[in-house]
Coordinates of C-alpha atoms in Angstrom, one line a residue:
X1070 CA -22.8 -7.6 35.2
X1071 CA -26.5 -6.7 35.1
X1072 CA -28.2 -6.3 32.4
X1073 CA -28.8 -2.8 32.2
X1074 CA -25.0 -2.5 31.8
X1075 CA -25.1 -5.4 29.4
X1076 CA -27.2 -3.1 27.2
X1077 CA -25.3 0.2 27.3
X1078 CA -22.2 -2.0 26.9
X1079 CA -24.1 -3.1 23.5
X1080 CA -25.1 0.4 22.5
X1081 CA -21.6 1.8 22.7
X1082 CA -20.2 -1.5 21.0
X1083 CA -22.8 -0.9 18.3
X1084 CA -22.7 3.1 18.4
X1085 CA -18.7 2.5 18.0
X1086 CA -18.7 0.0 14.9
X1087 CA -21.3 2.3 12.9
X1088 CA -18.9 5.6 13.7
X1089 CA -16.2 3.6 11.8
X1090 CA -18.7 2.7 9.1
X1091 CA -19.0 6.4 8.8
X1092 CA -15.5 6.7 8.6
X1093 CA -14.7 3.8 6.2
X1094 CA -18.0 5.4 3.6
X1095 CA -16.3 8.8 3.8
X1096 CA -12.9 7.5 3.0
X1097 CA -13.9 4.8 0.3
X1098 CA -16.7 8.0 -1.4
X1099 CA -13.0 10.0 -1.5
X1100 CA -11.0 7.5 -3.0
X1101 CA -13.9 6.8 -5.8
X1102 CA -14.0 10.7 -6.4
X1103 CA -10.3 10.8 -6.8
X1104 CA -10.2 7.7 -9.2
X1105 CA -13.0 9.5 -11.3
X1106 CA -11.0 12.8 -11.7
X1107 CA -7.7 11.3 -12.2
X1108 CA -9.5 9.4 -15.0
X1109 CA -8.6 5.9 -13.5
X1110 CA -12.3 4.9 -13.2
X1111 CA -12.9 5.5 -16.9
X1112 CA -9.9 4.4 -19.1
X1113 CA -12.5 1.6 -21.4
X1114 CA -9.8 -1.4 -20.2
X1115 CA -8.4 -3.5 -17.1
X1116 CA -10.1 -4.0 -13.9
X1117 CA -11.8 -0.3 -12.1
X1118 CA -11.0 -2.2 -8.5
X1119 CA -11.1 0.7 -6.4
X1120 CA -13.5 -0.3 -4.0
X1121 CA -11.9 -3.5 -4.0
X1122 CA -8.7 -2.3 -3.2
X1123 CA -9.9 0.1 -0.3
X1124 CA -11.5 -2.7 1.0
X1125 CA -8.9 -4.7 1.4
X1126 CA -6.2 -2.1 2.6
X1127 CA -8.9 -0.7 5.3
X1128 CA -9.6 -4.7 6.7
X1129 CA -5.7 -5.3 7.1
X1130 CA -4.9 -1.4 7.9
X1131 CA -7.9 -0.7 9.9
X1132 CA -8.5 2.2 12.9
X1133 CA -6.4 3.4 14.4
X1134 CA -3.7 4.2 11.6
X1135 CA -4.1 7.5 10.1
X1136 CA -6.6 8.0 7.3
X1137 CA -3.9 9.5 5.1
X1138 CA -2.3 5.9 5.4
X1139 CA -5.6 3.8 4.1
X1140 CA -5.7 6.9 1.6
X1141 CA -2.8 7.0 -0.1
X1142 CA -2.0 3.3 -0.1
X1143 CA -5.6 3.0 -1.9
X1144 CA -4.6 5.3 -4.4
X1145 CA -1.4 3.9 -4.9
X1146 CA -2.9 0.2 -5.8
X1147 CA -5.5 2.1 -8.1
X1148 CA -3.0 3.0 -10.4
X1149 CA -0.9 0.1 -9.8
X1150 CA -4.1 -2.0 -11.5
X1151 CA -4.6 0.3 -13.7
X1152 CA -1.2 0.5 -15.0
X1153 CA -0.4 -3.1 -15.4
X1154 CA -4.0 -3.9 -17.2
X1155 CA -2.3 -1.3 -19.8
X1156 CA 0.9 -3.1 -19.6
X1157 CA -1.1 -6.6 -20.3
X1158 CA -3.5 -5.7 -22.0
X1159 CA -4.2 -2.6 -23.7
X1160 CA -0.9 -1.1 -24.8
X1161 CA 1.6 -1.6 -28.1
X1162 CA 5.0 -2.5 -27.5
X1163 CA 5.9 1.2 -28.8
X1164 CA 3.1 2.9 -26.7
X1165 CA 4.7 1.0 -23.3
X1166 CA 8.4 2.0 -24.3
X1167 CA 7.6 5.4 -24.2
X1168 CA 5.2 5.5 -21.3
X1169 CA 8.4 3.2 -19.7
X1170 CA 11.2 6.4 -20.9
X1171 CA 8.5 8.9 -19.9
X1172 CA 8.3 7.8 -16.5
X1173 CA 12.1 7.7 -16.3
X1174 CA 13.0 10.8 -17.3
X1175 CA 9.7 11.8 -15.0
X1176 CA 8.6 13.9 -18.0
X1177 CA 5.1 13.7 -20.1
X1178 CA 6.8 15.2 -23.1
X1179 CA 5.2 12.9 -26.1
X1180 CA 2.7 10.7 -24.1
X1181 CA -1.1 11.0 -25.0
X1182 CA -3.8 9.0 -24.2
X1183 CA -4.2 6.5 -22.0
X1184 CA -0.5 6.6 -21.2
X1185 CA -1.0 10.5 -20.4
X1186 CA -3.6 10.2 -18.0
X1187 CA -1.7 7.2 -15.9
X1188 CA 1.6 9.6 -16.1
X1189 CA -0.9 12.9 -14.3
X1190 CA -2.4 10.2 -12.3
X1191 CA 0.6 8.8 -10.9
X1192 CA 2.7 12.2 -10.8
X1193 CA -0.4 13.9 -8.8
X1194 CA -0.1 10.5 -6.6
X1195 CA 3.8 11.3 -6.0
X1196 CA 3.5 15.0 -5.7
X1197 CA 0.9 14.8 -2.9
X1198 CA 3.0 12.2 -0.9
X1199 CA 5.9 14.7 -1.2
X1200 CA 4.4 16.9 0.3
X1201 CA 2.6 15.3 3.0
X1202 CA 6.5 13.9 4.1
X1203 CA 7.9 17.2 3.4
X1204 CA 5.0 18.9 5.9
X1205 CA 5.9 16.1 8.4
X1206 CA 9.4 15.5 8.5
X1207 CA 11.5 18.1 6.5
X1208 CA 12.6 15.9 4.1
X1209 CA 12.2 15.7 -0.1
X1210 CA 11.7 12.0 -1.2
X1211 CA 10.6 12.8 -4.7
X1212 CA 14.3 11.2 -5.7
X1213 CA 13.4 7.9 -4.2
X1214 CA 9.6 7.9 -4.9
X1215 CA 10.1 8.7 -8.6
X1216 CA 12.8 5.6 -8.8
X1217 CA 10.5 3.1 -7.2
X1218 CA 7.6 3.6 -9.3
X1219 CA 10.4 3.6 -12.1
X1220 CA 11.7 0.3 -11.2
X1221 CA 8.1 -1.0 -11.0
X1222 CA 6.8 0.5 -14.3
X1223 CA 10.4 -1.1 -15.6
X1224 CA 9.6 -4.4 -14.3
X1225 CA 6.1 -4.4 -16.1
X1226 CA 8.2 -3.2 -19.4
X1227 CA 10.5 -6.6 -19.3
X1228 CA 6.9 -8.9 -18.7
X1229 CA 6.2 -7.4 -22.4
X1230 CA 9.2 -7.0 -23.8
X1231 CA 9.4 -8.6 -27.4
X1232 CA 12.4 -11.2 -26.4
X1233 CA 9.9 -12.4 -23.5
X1234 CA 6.5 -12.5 -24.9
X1235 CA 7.4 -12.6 -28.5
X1236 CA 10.4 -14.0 -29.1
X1237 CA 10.2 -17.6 -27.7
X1238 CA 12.6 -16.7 -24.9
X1239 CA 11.8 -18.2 -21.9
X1240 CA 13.4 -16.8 -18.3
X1241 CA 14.7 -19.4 -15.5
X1242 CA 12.6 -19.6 -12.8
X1243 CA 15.2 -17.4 -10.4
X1244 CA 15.1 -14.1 -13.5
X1245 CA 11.2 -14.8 -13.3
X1246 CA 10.6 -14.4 -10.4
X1247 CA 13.5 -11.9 -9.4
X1248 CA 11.7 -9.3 -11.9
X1249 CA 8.0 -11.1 -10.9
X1250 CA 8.2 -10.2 -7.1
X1251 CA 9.1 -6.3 -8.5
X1252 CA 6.2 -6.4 -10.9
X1253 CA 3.8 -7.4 -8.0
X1254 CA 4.2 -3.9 -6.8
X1255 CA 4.2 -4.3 -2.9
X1256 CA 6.9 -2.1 -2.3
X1257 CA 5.9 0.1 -4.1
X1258 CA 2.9 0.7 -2.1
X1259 CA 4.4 0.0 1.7
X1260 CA 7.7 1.7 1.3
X1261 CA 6.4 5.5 0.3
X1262 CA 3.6 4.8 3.0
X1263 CA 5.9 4.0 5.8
X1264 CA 6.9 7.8 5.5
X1265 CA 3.8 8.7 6.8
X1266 CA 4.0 6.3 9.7
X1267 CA 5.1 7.7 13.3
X1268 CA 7.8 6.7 13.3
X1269 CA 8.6 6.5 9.7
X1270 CA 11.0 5.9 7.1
X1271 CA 12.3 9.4 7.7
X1272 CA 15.7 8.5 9.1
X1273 CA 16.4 5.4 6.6
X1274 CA 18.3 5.4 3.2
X1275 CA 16.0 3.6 1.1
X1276 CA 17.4 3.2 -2.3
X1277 CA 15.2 1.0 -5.4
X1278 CA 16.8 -2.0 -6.0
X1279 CA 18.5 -2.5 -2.3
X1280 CA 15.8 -3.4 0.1
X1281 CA 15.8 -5.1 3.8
X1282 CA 15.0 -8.8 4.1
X1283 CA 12.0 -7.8 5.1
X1284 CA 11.0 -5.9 2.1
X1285 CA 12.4 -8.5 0.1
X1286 CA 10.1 -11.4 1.6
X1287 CA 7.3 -9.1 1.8
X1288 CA 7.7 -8.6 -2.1
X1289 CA 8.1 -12.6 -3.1
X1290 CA 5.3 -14.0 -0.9
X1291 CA 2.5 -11.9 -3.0
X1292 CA 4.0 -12.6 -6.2
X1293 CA 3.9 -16.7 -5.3
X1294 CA -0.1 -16.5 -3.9
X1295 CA -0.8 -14.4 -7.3
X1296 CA 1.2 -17.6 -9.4
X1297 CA -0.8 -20.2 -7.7
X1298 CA -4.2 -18.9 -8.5
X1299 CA -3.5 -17.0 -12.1
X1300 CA -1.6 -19.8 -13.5
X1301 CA -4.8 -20.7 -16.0
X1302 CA -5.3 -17.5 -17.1
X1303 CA -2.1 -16.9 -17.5
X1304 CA -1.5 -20.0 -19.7
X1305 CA -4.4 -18.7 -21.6
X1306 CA -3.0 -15.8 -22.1
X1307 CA 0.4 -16.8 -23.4
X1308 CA 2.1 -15.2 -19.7
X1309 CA 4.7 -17.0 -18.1
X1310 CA 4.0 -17.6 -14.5
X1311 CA 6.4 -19.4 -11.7
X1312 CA 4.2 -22.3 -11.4
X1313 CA 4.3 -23.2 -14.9
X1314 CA 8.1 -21.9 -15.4
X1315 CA 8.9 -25.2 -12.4
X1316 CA 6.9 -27.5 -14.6
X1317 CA 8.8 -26.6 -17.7
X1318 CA 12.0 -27.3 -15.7
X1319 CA 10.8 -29.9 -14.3
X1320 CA 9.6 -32.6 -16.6
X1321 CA 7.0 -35.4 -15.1
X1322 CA 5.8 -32.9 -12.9
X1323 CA 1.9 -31.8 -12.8
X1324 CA 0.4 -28.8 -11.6
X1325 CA 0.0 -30.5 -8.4
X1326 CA 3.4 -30.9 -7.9
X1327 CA 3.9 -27.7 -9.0
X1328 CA 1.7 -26.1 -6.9
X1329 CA 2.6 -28.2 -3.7
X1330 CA 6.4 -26.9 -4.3
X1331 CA 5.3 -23.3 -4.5
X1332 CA 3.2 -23.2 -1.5
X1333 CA 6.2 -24.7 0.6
X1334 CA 8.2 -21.9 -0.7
X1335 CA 5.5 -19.5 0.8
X1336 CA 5.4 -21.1 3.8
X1337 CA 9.5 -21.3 4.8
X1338 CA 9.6 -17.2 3.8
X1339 CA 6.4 -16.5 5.6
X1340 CA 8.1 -17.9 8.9
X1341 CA 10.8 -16.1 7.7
X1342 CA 9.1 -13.0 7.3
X1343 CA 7.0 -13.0 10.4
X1344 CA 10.3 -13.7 12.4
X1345 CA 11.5 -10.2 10.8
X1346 CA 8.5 -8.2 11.5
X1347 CA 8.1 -9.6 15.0
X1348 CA 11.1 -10.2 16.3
X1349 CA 13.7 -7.2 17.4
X1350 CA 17.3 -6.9 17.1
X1351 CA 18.0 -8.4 14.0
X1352 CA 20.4 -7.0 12.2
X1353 CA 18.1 -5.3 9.9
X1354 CA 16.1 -3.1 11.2
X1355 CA 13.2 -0.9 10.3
X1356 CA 11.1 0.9 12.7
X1357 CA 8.6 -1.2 14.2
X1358 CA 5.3 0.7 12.6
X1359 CA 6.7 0.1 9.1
X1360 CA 7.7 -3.6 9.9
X1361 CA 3.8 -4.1 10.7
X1362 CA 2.7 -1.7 7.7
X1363 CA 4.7 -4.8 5.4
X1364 CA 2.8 -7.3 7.3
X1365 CA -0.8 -5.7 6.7
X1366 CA 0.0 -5.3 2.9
X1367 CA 1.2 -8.8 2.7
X1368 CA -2.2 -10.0 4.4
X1369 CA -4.3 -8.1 2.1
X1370 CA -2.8 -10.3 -0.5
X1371 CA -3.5 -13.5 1.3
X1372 CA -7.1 -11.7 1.0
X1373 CA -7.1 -12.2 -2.5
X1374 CA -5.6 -15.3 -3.2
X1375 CA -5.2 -17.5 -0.4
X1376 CA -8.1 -20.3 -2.0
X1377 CA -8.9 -18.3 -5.4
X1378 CA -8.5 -15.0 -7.3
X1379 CA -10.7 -12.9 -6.0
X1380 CA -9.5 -9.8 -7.0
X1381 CA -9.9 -10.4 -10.3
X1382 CA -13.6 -11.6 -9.7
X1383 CA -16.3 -9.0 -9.9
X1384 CA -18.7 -9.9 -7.7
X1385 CA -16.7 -12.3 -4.9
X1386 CA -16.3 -9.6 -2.7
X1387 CA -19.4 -7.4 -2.9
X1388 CA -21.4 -9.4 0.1
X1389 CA -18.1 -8.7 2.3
X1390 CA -17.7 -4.9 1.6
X1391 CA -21.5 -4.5 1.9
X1392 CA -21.3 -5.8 5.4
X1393 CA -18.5 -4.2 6.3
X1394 CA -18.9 -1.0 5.1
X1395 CA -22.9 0.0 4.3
X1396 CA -24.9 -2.4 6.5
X1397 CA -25.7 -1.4 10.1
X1398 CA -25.6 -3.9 12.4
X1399 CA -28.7 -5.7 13.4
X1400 CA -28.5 -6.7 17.2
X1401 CA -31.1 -7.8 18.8
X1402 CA -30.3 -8.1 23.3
X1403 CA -32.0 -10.6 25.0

């Protein structure tokens, strides 16, 4: 090619990369004013990763997916964070037993505080992707939203509960991580999303508690990355975590050997897993565009901790989102 087309080739390459700069900034500038209103940005606790977490979902769900997709799902793991830092960190037992009733009954009555504001926050969250399904496809899914987030705020209730983190008693390594890959929270961000995907969820039953394989693999593999890089801090912490749970039934082994066993668990379900999202006819099916949504959420764990925990670091990140997002390229033709 000559090189005058060489360099309106680079132009448009360049012109096209700063558009979606444009839209990433508007998005992420959005999603910051949102967190700010819903008081998510300003609770005095926990991790304020919403940058972090748009980041993330717009490198693994990038252009050309809808905007309301990056959006919501954004939302959704900004008061998933928030959320479980209370649930860790913040709360008393009594304060996370009535936020845990509260949200089953779907009803604020006798929340304040902190636990108030992530009940508006997370009923403004469902409301608005009730209606955007509703506006799309006819349908009301505030039954099956309402129990998912249920189940997940649930699952965050047990990791507190007295008999686990008070009482001495210690779960097997199969009731760990059966409530574990619930408390990671990954359905609960793909599944309502997948509504809003063309074609969507709209012509499935999807009930809490019974999920496809591929659900159910996309929900363990994030919850064993998470285990093999928080198992320190979690020791600190007093947590129980799947890599220390094999080492406690498994005496002579080090964390080596712990670590080694869990990452081979990743790998047989990840070949697992991709064989569901890829491959067609099996006897499970969901449409194709929520089978991919499942594998971009599960990669924007492998973001996080594939070799560390970077989400939970505050400035491991910042280079890659600056890039990304705020930097214009510099390209210089020859």
């Amino acid at each position: 090619m000559s090189t005058l087309l060489n360099e309106k080739l680079l132009q448009l390459a360049v012109a096209d990369y700063e558009f979606r700069q444009s839209i990433y900034r508007k998005e992420l500038e959005e999603v910051i004013r949102w967190s700010k209103n819903k008081g998510m940005s300003d609770m005095g606790f926990g991790r304020d990763k919403t940058t972090y977490c748009y980041f993330a979902i717009a490198s693994s769900i990038p252009l050309p997916y809808d905007s309301e997709v990056r959006m919501i799902i954004t939302k959704s793991a900004v008061v998933i964070t928030v959320a479980d830092d209370f649930y860790d960190t913040e709360a008393s037992f009594d304060e996370l037993a009535t936020l845990t009733k509260a949200i089953a009954r779907w009803d604020a009555e006798g929340l304040s505080g902190h636990s108030k504001t992530i009940f508006n926050a997370l009923n403004d969250l469902v409301s608005e992707f009730v209606a955007k399904v509703r506006h799309q496809h006819g349908i009301d899914v505030t039954c099956v939203l309402q129990q998912i987030w249920y189940e997940t705020f649930n699952s965050w209730f047990v990791e507190a509960e007295a008999k686990w983190s008070m009482g001495g008693f210690v779960p097997s390594m199969e009731e760990y991580l059966g409530n574990g890959a619930v408390s990671i929270a990954l359905h609960t961000i793909v599944l309502p999303a997948s509504y809003l995907l063309n074609p969507s969820l709209a012509d499935y039953k999807i009930r809490a508690g019974e999920y496809q394989t591929v659900t159910k693999l996309a929900m363990l593999i994030p919850r064993l990355l998470n285990d093999i890089q928080s198992y320190q801090k979690e020791e600190q912490e007093g947590k129980l975590n799947y890599v220390l749970l094999y080492m406690r039934e498994n005496p002579g082994t080090d964390i080596q050997d712990s670590t080694a066993y869990v990452r081979e668990i990743i790998y047989k379900n990840w070949g697992e897993f991709l064989q569901h999202v890829l491959m067609d006819g099996l006897a499970e099916e969901l449409p194709k565009s929520c089978k991919f949504l499942h594998l971009s959420c599960v990669k924007v764990f492998q973001m996080f901790f594939h070799s560390s925990n970077r989400y939970d670091s505050n400035t491991d990140m910042l280079q890659d989102i600056q890039k990304a997002i705020y930097i214009p390229l510099n390209i210089r033709s020859n």
